[in-house]
Structure formats: structure tokens, C-alpha cells
Amino acid sequence: MKLSYVGLLVGITLSAVVSFDSADAALCMCHPASCVVINANSTVLNHPEMFCPANIMNINDLLILRYNDTILTVDSFAPFTNLTSIEIFQGSLSRIEPGAFEKTPALFKIIIRSNVLSALEDYTFRGLDALHILYLISNNLTSIAPNAFYGLKNLTQLVLSGNQITQLPPTLFSSTPMLRSVSLSSNMLTELPAGIFDSIDYLFKLDLSYNQLKTFDFPDLKVTLLFLHNNSLTSLHVGDHVKVVQANHNRIAKLSGSGFNITDLLLSDNAITDVTSIMLMKNISKLSLSNNPLQPDSVFGSLEHLEELFLSHTSIMINEQTFANLSWMSLLDLSYNNMTELDFRMFSSMNKLKSLIVAYNRIETINFIELREYLPELRVLEICGNGWNATYMERMLSKMRKHKLRADMQGLSNSLIFSSVFVELCSAGVETTTKAANDYSDYYAEDFGDGIEQEIAEYASSSPRPWSTVSEPMKAGHIATTMAPMFAKEPTASVRLNTMVTADVVVPPAEQQPVVGSSPLYVTFQVLVYTFSVFGIVCLGVLAYHMRKRRFDVRRATSVDKGDSVRLV
């Protein structure tokens, strides 16, 4: 009987949770300064006092999960005069009337995600002088009117990722001179109109990845972080102001521009043969040219500040001049180059080298005495996939341990538990795969907060390298940055147990930070936690009551007059 009561309670709770997903009734959960409204529509927004606590008109943050109407009208947010943040996740929203947010002039942030918003009309966001953050993500946007952002004179972050935008009007940013971060990734752009960025004095971050751009010719653009990966570019101009360029997975064959301040240049999976233009960019500290048909006699000695160099799948032929003068090198990737021997004299200038990757070549033997003579600081030597059998691999690993070397970045080769697995996988035949399957599917993982100022501050406060140079003076109000490449950081290019070496997977900084603010999954998780917490407490109380009652029933049923009974005093 007792178990049936518990089962009944569980059934009711689960039924409520399951049926809630398909219910059309509005649900409102509020905090003194914020509210979450589920299954909202125009009636809920126009008369919130009927569905939510009385103080909802005074809240600052409003999160709407599943907006079930198709239009946001000019009166939709009229009752919420104190709003500073509006977030609309999922729903049927297909049109925003011009001036829909005009009665909430204090808005600082707007996020509209996963709706069916197909177009932005002129003056959609008029009256929002205080707006700093605007995210329109995964909304099937196809067109944006020239004056859609009119009046957003203080806008600093604009994210239009995950839409179907094919073209942009030339004057789109004419009313937003304060923009510092623009993301148009994962759209269908084939070209950008000339002069589209002329009204923006300085951009900290510009993300145009995952489009179909064939050209990008903006020599006067002042930007610090530039992301152009996964397009169809055939040439690239590197200006004086840019510090980090990620342009892998294109068709780039020619580079131009001085690249005076650039520190990180990521160009893997392109069509580069001649590196002469790259050698003029003297301040590069990280260079990725993997999967490019480089000339076999390419020389990198003029990049004296280089620290990390990725040359996987380039068929480069190493001689005494290839790496001359590279005294700051800490990581070198030479995997998949059909190398048959290692002459460590060719690396003599790199006396600070920490990691050398020669995996998936055809190297027969390694002279460890010569290695220690020319590379005294080396700690990692990756040798997987050179065609060695398990016995020879174990012998080489034993020698490496004597010379204080690891065979992988993670230290699995020296682990008592995983060393045998490492030997088994690394002694397999040479892998024939030529490219890694990289997936940048989470294009909308942006920072839902006030992160751009923090990013700029972190970049500016990063410790400069000994050779850091002072860039050309910027206009008043611009934020100076150092040469240290804090963003677009590549993952360690180590061989991960018979997998391809990837030196080109770079995640934009905003995607590396946790999402700040409310999200549908977080709200749903909280509701479930609270529900089952209350249910668990009730069940424990009922269980404790029945156990106590049963104990007293047993005492009353036990006779104290029998000879074998024990009387408790």
C-alpha cells in the first residue's frame, strides 16, 4: 500500500514533466530583478500581471522560452519599461515591427535565437541608444535592410551567425561606429561590398568563417583578430593592424601586405607554394602551413621570432638553412612528410625546442646522443606511425626514458596503465589519411555577456615577448594591444594515438568561454532539480513516518510478561 502511494506520486510528477513540453499554457518564474516566461505570446506580454507576479513590470531581465506568436509589435514590451536585457530562445517569431523595442529605451542586450526571422526591416531597432549587444543567431535570416541598425550608435557586439544571408548592403554599419566585434560566420556570403567597414574606426574581432567568400580585399581595415577559415579565398591581404589571422581551409595561393604586427598566421589546407611573402612578416610567432604544396627547399630562417611551426603534409626537404636562426622555437611539427632519417644538426639553431613531432614518416632509427647534443631542452619526441613493430617501439621508448623524453604530449607512453596500448597503436602501419576531419559546427557558441571588453583587456594585459614592437599609433580612444597571441590558439599538435596531427583547429575566443546568462537547458534543469528535490524530501518524510510507526507497533506486539523477554529500564 505504501509503495503504491510512492508510485502514484512518481507517476503524477513524470506526467506533469512530460505533458509540460507540449502544453500551450504560459509559465512564469520570477526573481526580484528577472523573469523567465515559457510559452509566451502577445497576450502574455501585453498583460503580464495575469500570468506573473505583480512586480514583473519592474524587472530588468526577461527570458522568453518558446515565443508562440509570429510578430513582435510596437506594444509588445510596453509594460516592461525598465528592461535592460531581452532574450528570446526558440519559437515562431518571423517578423519584428520597426520600433518594437522603442518603449524599452534602457535595453543593453538583445538575444534572439532559433526562431524563423527571415528579414530585418529599416529602423527595426530605433530608439535603442543604450544597446550594446545584439545577437540574432540561427534565425534563417536572408536579407537585412540598409537602415536596419539605424540608431544603434553605442552597439559594440553584433552576432549574425548561423543564418542564410547572401549579401549585405554597403551602408549596413554606417550607424554603428562603436562596433568592436562582428560575427557573420556560417552564412552564405559570396562577397562583401566595398567600403562596408569604412564607418567603423577599429574592430577587435571580425569573424567571417564558414561562408563562400572568394575575395577579401580591405587593406585599410583596422582589426586585431580576423577569422576567415572555411571559405573559397584564392588570395589574402594582411594589413598592418591585424595580429591574428585564421584562414585555413581555403584556396589561398598568394599573400600580400606587410603584416607588420601579425603574430599568429594560420594557413593550413590552402594552395601556398612560395613562402617569400610570409618571410617579410618578421613578428610572426605561430605559423601553420600544414597541407600546403610548399616548395621542397622552402626556408624559414628570416622569421627569427617564430615559436611554433606546423609543416605537416608539406613534403618539405630539410637542409642546414631551413630552420637557421630560429632560436625561439618551442614546437615543430614535421609529421606526414615521408622523412627517412633525422639529422639533428639541421635543428642546431633551435636549442630551446621543447616538442618535435616526426610521427607518420618512414624514419628507421634515431641517434639519441646526437639529439641531446643539438636539442638539450627537448622533452617530447613524437614517433608514432613510422612503421616500427611493437618490439622495436618498446626498445625505442626505453631509450627515450633514459634520455628523459616522452613520446606523446599527454604522457601516455610513460604510463604504467596505458603504455602497452600506446605501443600497440603506435606500432601500426603508416597512416595514409591526408587531412583531419575538423568540424566547426558550434558556430553560435558566442559569449552571451559583456565579454568583448574583457577580451580586449585580457589581450592588452598579456605579457609581451622580448621582441614586442610598438605598432603605429592609433586614433584616440583605441585600445592598444601587445604582440602576444592570446587568441585563436591552436590545440597542441600532438599525435593522439593513431590519429591525424591537427595544427589548424582554432576556436575563436568567444567560443572558448562558457555561456553567460540564462539558457533553456539551464532553466529546464533548474525546474527539474527543484521538482525532484521537493518530491524527494516528501518521500523521505513519509518513509520516516512509516518506519517510526512500524517500530512502535512492534513494541506493542511484544509481550514483556514472557520468561524470555527483556524489560528495558
XYZ file of C-alpha atoms in Angstrom:
569
model
C 0.000 0.000 0.000
C 2.783 2.358 0.927
C 4.669 1.546 -2.269
C 1.552 2.258 -4.313
C 1.403 5.775 -2.822
C 5.021 6.386 -3.765
C 4.429 5.042 -7.293
C 1.384 7.272 -7.649
C 3.413 10.357 -6.695
C 6.188 9.422 -9.153
C 3.646 8.887 -11.925
C 1.981 12.249 -11.312
C 5.336 14.053 -11.325
C 6.562 12.388 -14.518
C 3.239 13.013 -16.235
C 3.443 16.677 -15.342
C 7.007 16.954 -16.641
C 6.216 15.132 -19.904
C 2.970 16.954 -20.575
C 4.566 20.332 -19.825
C 6.652 20.133 -23.001
C 3.613 20.162 -25.243
C 1.408 22.411 -23.171
C 0.444 25.832 -24.519
C -0.178 27.387 -21.132
C 2.232 30.117 -20.124
C 4.511 29.517 -17.186
C 6.257 32.357 -15.389
C 9.147 32.085 -12.916
C 10.455 35.311 -11.454
C 13.283 36.686 -9.382
C 13.175 40.219 -7.959
C 15.108 41.523 -10.988
C 14.410 38.931 -13.707
C 11.724 36.633 -15.100
C 11.573 33.520 -17.258
C 8.398 33.132 -19.318
C 7.702 29.858 -21.105
C 5.175 29.632 -23.959
C 4.758 33.373 -24.249
C 2.625 35.215 -26.799
C 1.339 38.730 -27.380
C -1.369 38.344 -24.707
C 1.185 37.340 -22.084
C 3.433 40.259 -22.975
C 0.616 42.830 -23.084
C -0.953 41.642 -19.816
C 1.880 40.080 -17.800
C 0.128 40.687 -14.470
C -2.352 37.931 -15.358
C 0.376 35.284 -15.594
C 3.263 36.527 -13.470
C 3.844 38.173 -10.085
C 2.773 41.766 -9.700
C 6.331 43.124 -9.763
C 7.073 41.809 -13.269
C 6.730 45.303 -14.762
C 9.785 46.399 -12.772
C 12.184 43.626 -13.806
C 15.438 44.233 -15.689
C 15.992 40.890 -17.429
C 13.367 38.979 -19.417
C 13.967 35.494 -20.849
C 11.313 34.058 -23.172
C 11.365 30.353 -23.985
C 9.179 29.441 -26.963
C 7.553 32.569 -28.298
C 4.375 31.250 -29.924
C 3.356 34.308 -31.947
C 4.844 35.335 -35.278
C 5.211 39.099 -34.764
C 6.715 41.431 -32.195
C 4.604 44.595 -32.360
C 5.407 48.129 -31.202
C 3.434 47.488 -27.992
C 4.846 44.039 -27.201
C 7.169 45.268 -24.458
C 5.271 48.402 -23.437
C 4.603 47.181 -19.851
C 8.328 46.491 -19.278
C 9.733 49.998 -19.133
C 12.785 49.073 -17.026
C 14.130 46.239 -19.163
C 17.873 46.113 -19.829
C 18.039 42.600 -21.318
C 15.670 40.596 -23.576
C 16.395 37.033 -24.676
C 14.054 35.025 -26.927
C 15.033 31.371 -27.367
C 13.123 29.215 -29.852
C 9.707 29.963 -31.216
C 7.710 31.119 -34.221
C 8.894 34.704 -34.440
C 9.068 35.662 -38.115
C 8.844 39.471 -38.082
C 9.869 42.347 -35.853
C 7.939 45.530 -36.495
C 10.085 48.668 -36.716
C 10.151 50.258 -33.281
C 9.158 47.072 -31.455
C 11.709 47.871 -28.713
C 11.199 51.636 -28.725
C 9.305 51.641 -25.417
C 12.214 49.966 -23.627
C 14.950 52.563 -24.231
C 17.213 51.250 -21.460
C 17.893 47.951 -23.261
C 21.549 46.938 -23.115
C 21.320 43.451 -24.643
C 19.019 41.661 -27.119
C 19.429 37.980 -27.995
C 17.034 36.301 -30.455
C 17.971 32.724 -31.258
C 16.444 29.751 -33.101
C 13.346 31.453 -34.483
C 12.164 31.864 -38.084
C 13.037 35.520 -38.517
C 13.733 35.879 -42.231
C 14.314 39.634 -42.696
C 15.238 42.779 -40.797
C 13.369 45.903 -41.907
C 14.581 49.502 -41.790
C 14.590 51.105 -38.324
C 13.855 47.810 -36.589
C 15.860 48.829 -33.528
C 15.180 52.548 -33.462
C 15.193 54.274 -30.089
C 17.793 51.943 -28.584
C 20.633 54.350 -27.979
C 21.835 52.311 -24.985
C 22.001 48.957 -26.794
C 25.497 47.417 -26.699
C 24.899 43.732 -27.550
C 22.755 42.338 -30.386
C 22.726 38.607 -31.167
C 20.499 37.245 -33.955
C 21.590 33.612 -34.171
C 20.148 30.713 -36.194
C 17.062 32.618 -37.304
C 17.077 31.844 -41.059
C 17.803 35.483 -41.881
C 18.158 36.017 -45.608
C 18.038 39.809 -46.010
C 18.890 42.895 -43.970
C 17.664 46.362 -44.913
C 20.283 49.147 -45.238
C 18.922 51.036 -42.201
C 18.068 48.032 -40.037
C 20.605 49.088 -37.399
C 19.787 52.778 -37.544
C 20.133 54.468 -34.161
C 22.447 51.855 -32.594
C 25.223 54.359 -32.072
C 26.602 52.558 -28.996
C 26.416 48.987 -30.320
C 29.687 47.135 -29.636
C 28.864 43.460 -30.332
C 26.905 42.188 -33.322
C 26.453 38.463 -34.000
C 24.528 37.262 -37.074
C 25.880 33.702 -37.167
C 24.054 30.637 -38.414
C 21.714 32.369 -40.852
C 21.294 32.303 -44.641
C 22.484 35.791 -45.509
C 23.753 36.014 -49.097
C 24.562 39.721 -49.343
C 24.903 42.819 -47.198
C 24.056 46.449 -48.021
C 27.129 48.739 -48.314
C 25.836 51.140 -45.626
C 24.832 48.484 -43.103
C 27.318 49.661 -40.437
C 27.071 53.394 -41.136
C 25.045 53.939 -37.927
C 27.210 51.740 -35.679
C 30.632 53.408 -35.414
C 31.346 51.873 -31.996
C 31.294 48.251 -33.153
C 34.203 46.225 -31.771
C 33.119 42.665 -32.541
C 31.234 41.454 -35.644
C 30.413 37.809 -36.366
C 28.874 36.760 -39.678
C 30.044 33.158 -39.576
C 28.083 30.272 -41.087
C 26.116 32.238 -43.656
C 26.093 32.150 -47.455
C 28.083 35.289 -48.260
C 29.978 35.190 -51.552
C 31.306 38.747 -51.464
C 31.318 41.872 -49.315
C 30.551 45.325 -50.750
C 33.462 47.733 -50.952
C 33.579 50.184 -48.079
C 31.237 48.258 -45.805
C 33.644 48.716 -42.862
C 34.614 52.330 -43.604
C 32.414 53.797 -40.857
C 33.993 51.572 -38.167
C 37.134 53.094 -36.694
C 38.529 49.946 -35.133
C 37.403 46.306 -34.872
C 38.809 43.991 -32.267
C 37.304 40.847 -33.809
C 35.820 40.058 -37.224
C 34.535 36.527 -37.889
C 33.574 35.648 -41.477
C 34.279 31.925 -41.265
C 32.113 29.291 -42.930
C 30.901 31.377 -45.828
C 31.609 31.246 -49.550
C 33.781 34.337 -49.865
C 36.038 34.362 -52.911
C 37.796 37.655 -52.143
C 38.561 39.733 -49.077
C 40.253 42.961 -50.078
C 40.096 45.530 -47.285
C 43.671 46.842 -46.907
C 42.639 49.740 -44.650
C 40.593 47.647 -42.238
C 41.788 48.036 -38.653
C 41.107 44.704 -36.964
C 43.025 42.696 -34.367
C 41.515 39.199 -34.728
C 40.453 38.099 -38.218
C 38.761 34.731 -38.838
C 38.333 33.706 -42.493
C 38.601 29.935 -42.299
C 36.423 27.654 -44.435
C 35.755 29.987 -47.346
C 36.815 29.945 -51.002
C 39.509 32.631 -50.892
C 42.267 32.454 -53.509
C 44.301 35.401 -52.212
C 44.674 37.257 -48.930
C 45.873 40.724 -47.973
C 47.395 41.002 -44.497
C 47.227 44.601 -43.290
C 49.370 46.498 -40.810
C 46.944 46.331 -37.878
C 45.879 42.690 -37.768
C 47.597 40.470 -35.192
C 45.867 37.096 -35.607
C 44.675 35.660 -38.932
C 42.992 32.282 -39.229
C 42.413 31.491 -42.895
C 42.807 27.721 -43.078
C 40.650 25.603 -45.378
C 40.606 27.987 -48.339
C 42.318 28.022 -51.735
C 44.813 30.750 -50.970
C 47.840 30.693 -53.250
C 49.061 34.269 -52.857
C 49.567 36.587 -49.895
C 50.129 40.339 -49.971
C 50.528 43.123 -47.443
C 53.195 43.929 -44.891
C 51.699 42.082 -41.919
C 53.753 44.368 -39.716
C 52.032 43.440 -36.442
C 50.848 39.910 -37.161
C 51.846 37.256 -34.605
C 49.648 34.263 -35.489
C 49.177 33.231 -39.132
C 47.188 30.022 -39.653
C 47.042 28.970 -43.313
C 46.768 25.185 -43.291
C 44.838 23.463 -46.087
C 45.458 26.024 -48.809
C 47.425 26.162 -52.076
C 50.544 28.051 -50.974
C 53.784 27.112 -52.723
C 56.000 30.176 -52.249
C 56.630 31.472 -48.716
C 58.576 34.568 -49.752
C 55.768 36.988 -48.846
C 55.358 35.318 -45.441
C 59.055 35.723 -44.696
C 58.586 39.505 -44.781
C 56.260 39.372 -41.746
C 59.035 39.474 -39.191
C 56.958 39.344 -35.997
C 55.205 36.019 -36.601
C 55.438 33.709 -33.607
C 52.989 30.988 -34.713
C 52.791 29.790 -38.315
C 50.697 26.913 -39.666
C 51.286 25.804 -43.275
C 50.203 22.184 -42.996
C 48.576 20.642 -46.062
C 50.082 23.146 -48.488
C 52.148 22.166 -51.568
C 55.227 24.079 -50.405
C 58.375 24.187 -52.462
C 60.668 21.479 -51.037
C 63.507 23.965 -50.493
C 61.403 26.482 -48.521
C 63.408 28.365 -45.874
C 62.067 29.927 -42.659
C 65.256 31.380 -41.200
C 64.156 35.019 -41.555
C 61.318 34.542 -39.018
C 63.605 34.983 -36.040
C 60.710 35.333 -33.555
C 58.973 32.112 -34.556
C 57.973 29.843 -31.678
C 55.575 27.296 -33.211
C 55.756 25.990 -36.768
C 53.392 23.424 -38.306
C 54.585 21.811 -41.559
C 52.614 18.576 -41.671
C 51.855 17.208 -45.164
C 54.149 19.618 -46.996
C 56.837 17.232 -48.367
C 59.496 19.696 -47.277
C 63.162 18.748 -47.655
C 65.237 19.825 -44.653
C 68.735 21.256 -45.038
C 71.043 23.413 -42.931
C 69.293 26.645 -43.980
C 65.683 25.529 -43.491
C 65.473 26.418 -39.807
C 68.539 28.626 -39.368
C 68.264 31.482 -36.819
C 65.064 30.092 -35.224
C 66.389 30.322 -31.687
C 62.967 30.901 -30.070
C 61.336 27.746 -31.414
C 59.465 25.594 -28.885
C 57.302 23.366 -31.124
C 57.958 21.950 -34.600
C 55.590 19.644 -36.483
C 57.116 17.639 -39.364
C 54.660 14.753 -39.434
C 53.484 13.099 -42.683
C 56.451 14.224 -44.794
C 57.938 10.867 -45.855
C 61.139 11.569 -43.940
C 63.526 8.621 -43.786
C 66.136 9.963 -41.369
C 66.648 12.586 -38.672
C 69.823 14.641 -38.841
C 69.677 16.711 -35.667
C 72.420 19.008 -36.905
C 69.730 20.621 -39.065
C 67.991 21.732 -35.853
C 71.110 23.096 -34.135
C 69.802 26.695 -34.004
C 66.684 25.598 -32.092
C 68.363 24.986 -28.755
C 65.145 25.888 -26.885
C 62.930 23.412 -28.757
C 60.609 21.555 -26.365
C 58.486 19.415 -28.729
C 59.394 17.799 -32.042
C 56.754 15.857 -33.970
C 58.062 13.440 -36.602
C 55.154 10.993 -36.475
C 53.907 9.094 -39.538
C 57.094 9.297 -41.533
C 59.483 6.488 -42.523
C 62.290 7.094 -40.063
C 64.353 3.965 -39.425
C 66.405 4.915 -36.387
C 67.143 7.804 -34.001
C 70.514 8.848 -32.613
C 69.688 9.963 -29.081
C 73.224 11.084 -28.275
C 73.181 13.441 -31.239
C 69.671 14.545 -30.277
C 70.786 15.582 -26.795
C 73.816 17.370 -28.220
C 71.809 19.654 -30.508
C 68.439 19.766 -28.715
C 69.239 19.899 -24.977
C 65.804 21.250 -23.978
C 63.721 18.720 -25.920
C 61.099 16.993 -23.780
C 58.657 15.471 -26.316
C 59.592 13.490 -29.425
C 56.526 12.056 -31.154
C 57.440 8.987 -33.220
C 54.162 7.137 -33.778
C 53.456 5.525 -37.130
C 56.987 5.192 -38.529
C 56.468 1.548 -39.491
C 58.127 0.041 -36.415
C 56.864 -3.205 -34.890
C 55.920 -3.421 -31.216
C 59.269 -4.861 -30.108
C 61.289 -2.115 -31.761
C 58.861 0.523 -30.475
C 59.310 -0.680 -26.887
C 63.075 -0.592 -27.323
C 62.911 2.994 -28.599
C 60.638 4.046 -25.754
C 63.067 2.556 -23.249
C 65.902 4.613 -24.742
C 63.733 7.710 -24.687
C 63.026 7.286 -20.982
C 66.770 7.109 -20.303
C 67.178 10.433 -22.113
C 64.179 11.967 -20.301
C 61.958 12.098 -23.372
C 58.234 11.410 -23.799
C 56.716 10.018 -26.970
C 53.491 11.996 -26.693
C 52.219 15.261 -25.267
C 49.880 13.561 -22.794
C 52.475 11.262 -21.226
C 50.662 8.026 -22.088
C 53.900 6.426 -23.281
C 55.314 6.635 -19.741
C 52.136 5.487 -18.018
C 52.117 2.052 -16.408
C 48.479 1.593 -17.377
C 48.437 2.904 -20.944
C 51.973 2.285 -22.177
C 51.112 -1.124 -23.681
C 48.114 0.348 -25.514
C 50.295 3.194 -26.738
C 52.869 0.753 -28.125
C 50.189 -1.298 -29.857
C 48.630 1.701 -31.557
C 51.869 3.440 -32.467
C 53.454 0.344 -33.975
C 50.705 0.107 -36.608
C 51.438 0.861 -40.248
C 51.875 4.375 -41.548
C 48.532 6.139 -41.758
C 47.542 7.261 -45.247
C 44.956 9.870 -44.314
C 45.946 13.283 -45.625
C 43.515 15.536 -43.793
C 41.849 15.659 -40.448
C 38.084 15.764 -40.267
C 37.542 19.016 -38.418
C 34.053 20.161 -37.544
C 33.231 23.722 -36.557
C 29.540 23.010 -36.069
C 29.129 25.026 -32.879
C 29.317 28.316 -34.746
C 26.887 30.071 -32.433
C 28.776 29.395 -29.198
C 29.254 33.079 -28.527
C 29.686 34.830 -25.222
C 26.187 35.926 -24.141
C 27.505 38.693 -21.979
C 29.644 41.757 -21.836
C 32.692 39.798 -22.936
C 34.272 41.976 -25.610
C 35.618 44.477 -23.104
C 37.042 41.630 -21.046
C 38.609 40.072 -24.152
C 40.248 43.355 -25.128
C 41.502 43.911 -21.580
C 42.962 40.409 -21.376
C 44.617 40.793 -24.760
C 46.017 44.187 -23.801
C 47.320 42.980 -20.423
C 49.051 39.881 -21.790
C 52.801 39.888 -21.192
C 54.739 40.979 -24.287
C 57.541 38.910 -25.766
C 61.084 40.203 -25.608
C 60.884 41.355 -29.224
C 57.464 43.036 -28.987
C 57.323 46.140 -31.098
C 55.124 49.148 -30.732
C 52.614 49.367 -33.534
C 51.690 52.547 -35.284
C 49.760 54.972 -33.077
C 46.010 54.543 -33.247
C 43.349 57.166 -33.018
C 42.277 58.460 -29.652
C 40.091 56.003 -27.804
C 41.574 52.877 -29.365
C 42.823 50.176 -27.100
C 46.482 49.311 -27.521
C 47.360 45.626 -27.714
C 50.594 43.738 -27.322
C 52.164 41.231 -29.631
C 51.353 38.194 -27.520
C 48.941 35.868 -29.389
C 46.364 35.160 -26.729
C 43.566 34.241 -29.118
C 42.990 31.860 -31.999
C 45.072 29.409 -30.064
C 45.713 26.100 -31.776
C 45.381 22.906 -29.828
C 48.590 21.072 -29.141
C 49.659 19.417 -32.351
C 50.384 16.077 -30.823
C 49.686 12.695 -32.318
C 46.768 11.332 -30.345
C 47.105 7.567 -30.634
C 46.967 6.827 -34.326
C 45.009 9.946 -35.213
C 45.879 12.721 -37.573
C 48.007 15.622 -36.325
C 45.834 18.721 -36.434
C 47.550 22.061 -36.342
C 44.705 24.088 -37.661
C 41.724 23.661 -35.384
C 41.349 27.115 -33.878
C 38.432 28.152 -31.785
C 37.624 31.818 -31.627
C 37.962 33.236 -28.164
C 34.280 33.813 -27.668
C 33.666 30.134 -28.302
C 36.084 29.109 -25.641
C 34.295 30.875 -22.834
C 31.261 29.408 -21.063
C 27.905 30.829 -21.993
C 26.964 33.632 -19.643
C 23.292 34.193 -18.911
C 20.170 32.115 -18.930
C 19.691 29.267 -21.371
C 16.714 26.951 -21.990
C 18.556 23.853 -20.850
C 19.703 25.552 -17.654
C 16.196 26.753 -16.802
C 14.703 23.320 -17.532
C 17.389 21.684 -15.409
C 16.614 24.004 -12.507
C 12.895 23.267 -12.716
C 13.557 19.507 -12.675
C 16.018 19.802 -9.790
C 13.574 21.798 -7.671
C 10.685 19.436 -8.502
C 12.533 16.254 -7.632
C 14.139 17.843 -4.565
C 10.731 18.618 -3.088
C 9.454 15.204 -4.123
C 12.468 13.501 -2.511
C 12.034 15.388 0.764
C 8.350 14.445 0.900
C 9.152 10.789 0.210
C 11.798 10.738 2.957
C 9.321 12.251 5.411
C 6.669 9.660 4.535
C 9.216 6.841 4.784
C 10.459 8.059 8.174
C 6.886 8.287 9.478
C 6.034 4.728 8.438
C 9.285 3.322 9.852
C 8.674 5.040 13.184
C 5.089 3.830 13.271
C 6.139 0.286 12.483
C 8.731 0.321 15.261
C 6.121 1.333 17.859
C 3.694 -1.319 16.525
C 6.360 -3.994 17.015
C 6.972 -2.838 20.605
C 3.282 -3.040 21.452
C 3.011 -6.532 19.937
C 5.910 -7.844 22.050
C 4.865 -9.247 25.452
C 7.007 -8.308 28.433
C 5.466 -11.000 30.687
C 7.136 -13.941 28.984
C 10.138 -15.537 30.583
C 12.498 -14.855 27.721
C 11.534 -11.190 27.398
C 13.920 -8.422 28.361
C 12.464 -5.480 30.247
C 14.079 -2.166 29.326
C 14.591 0.284 32.164
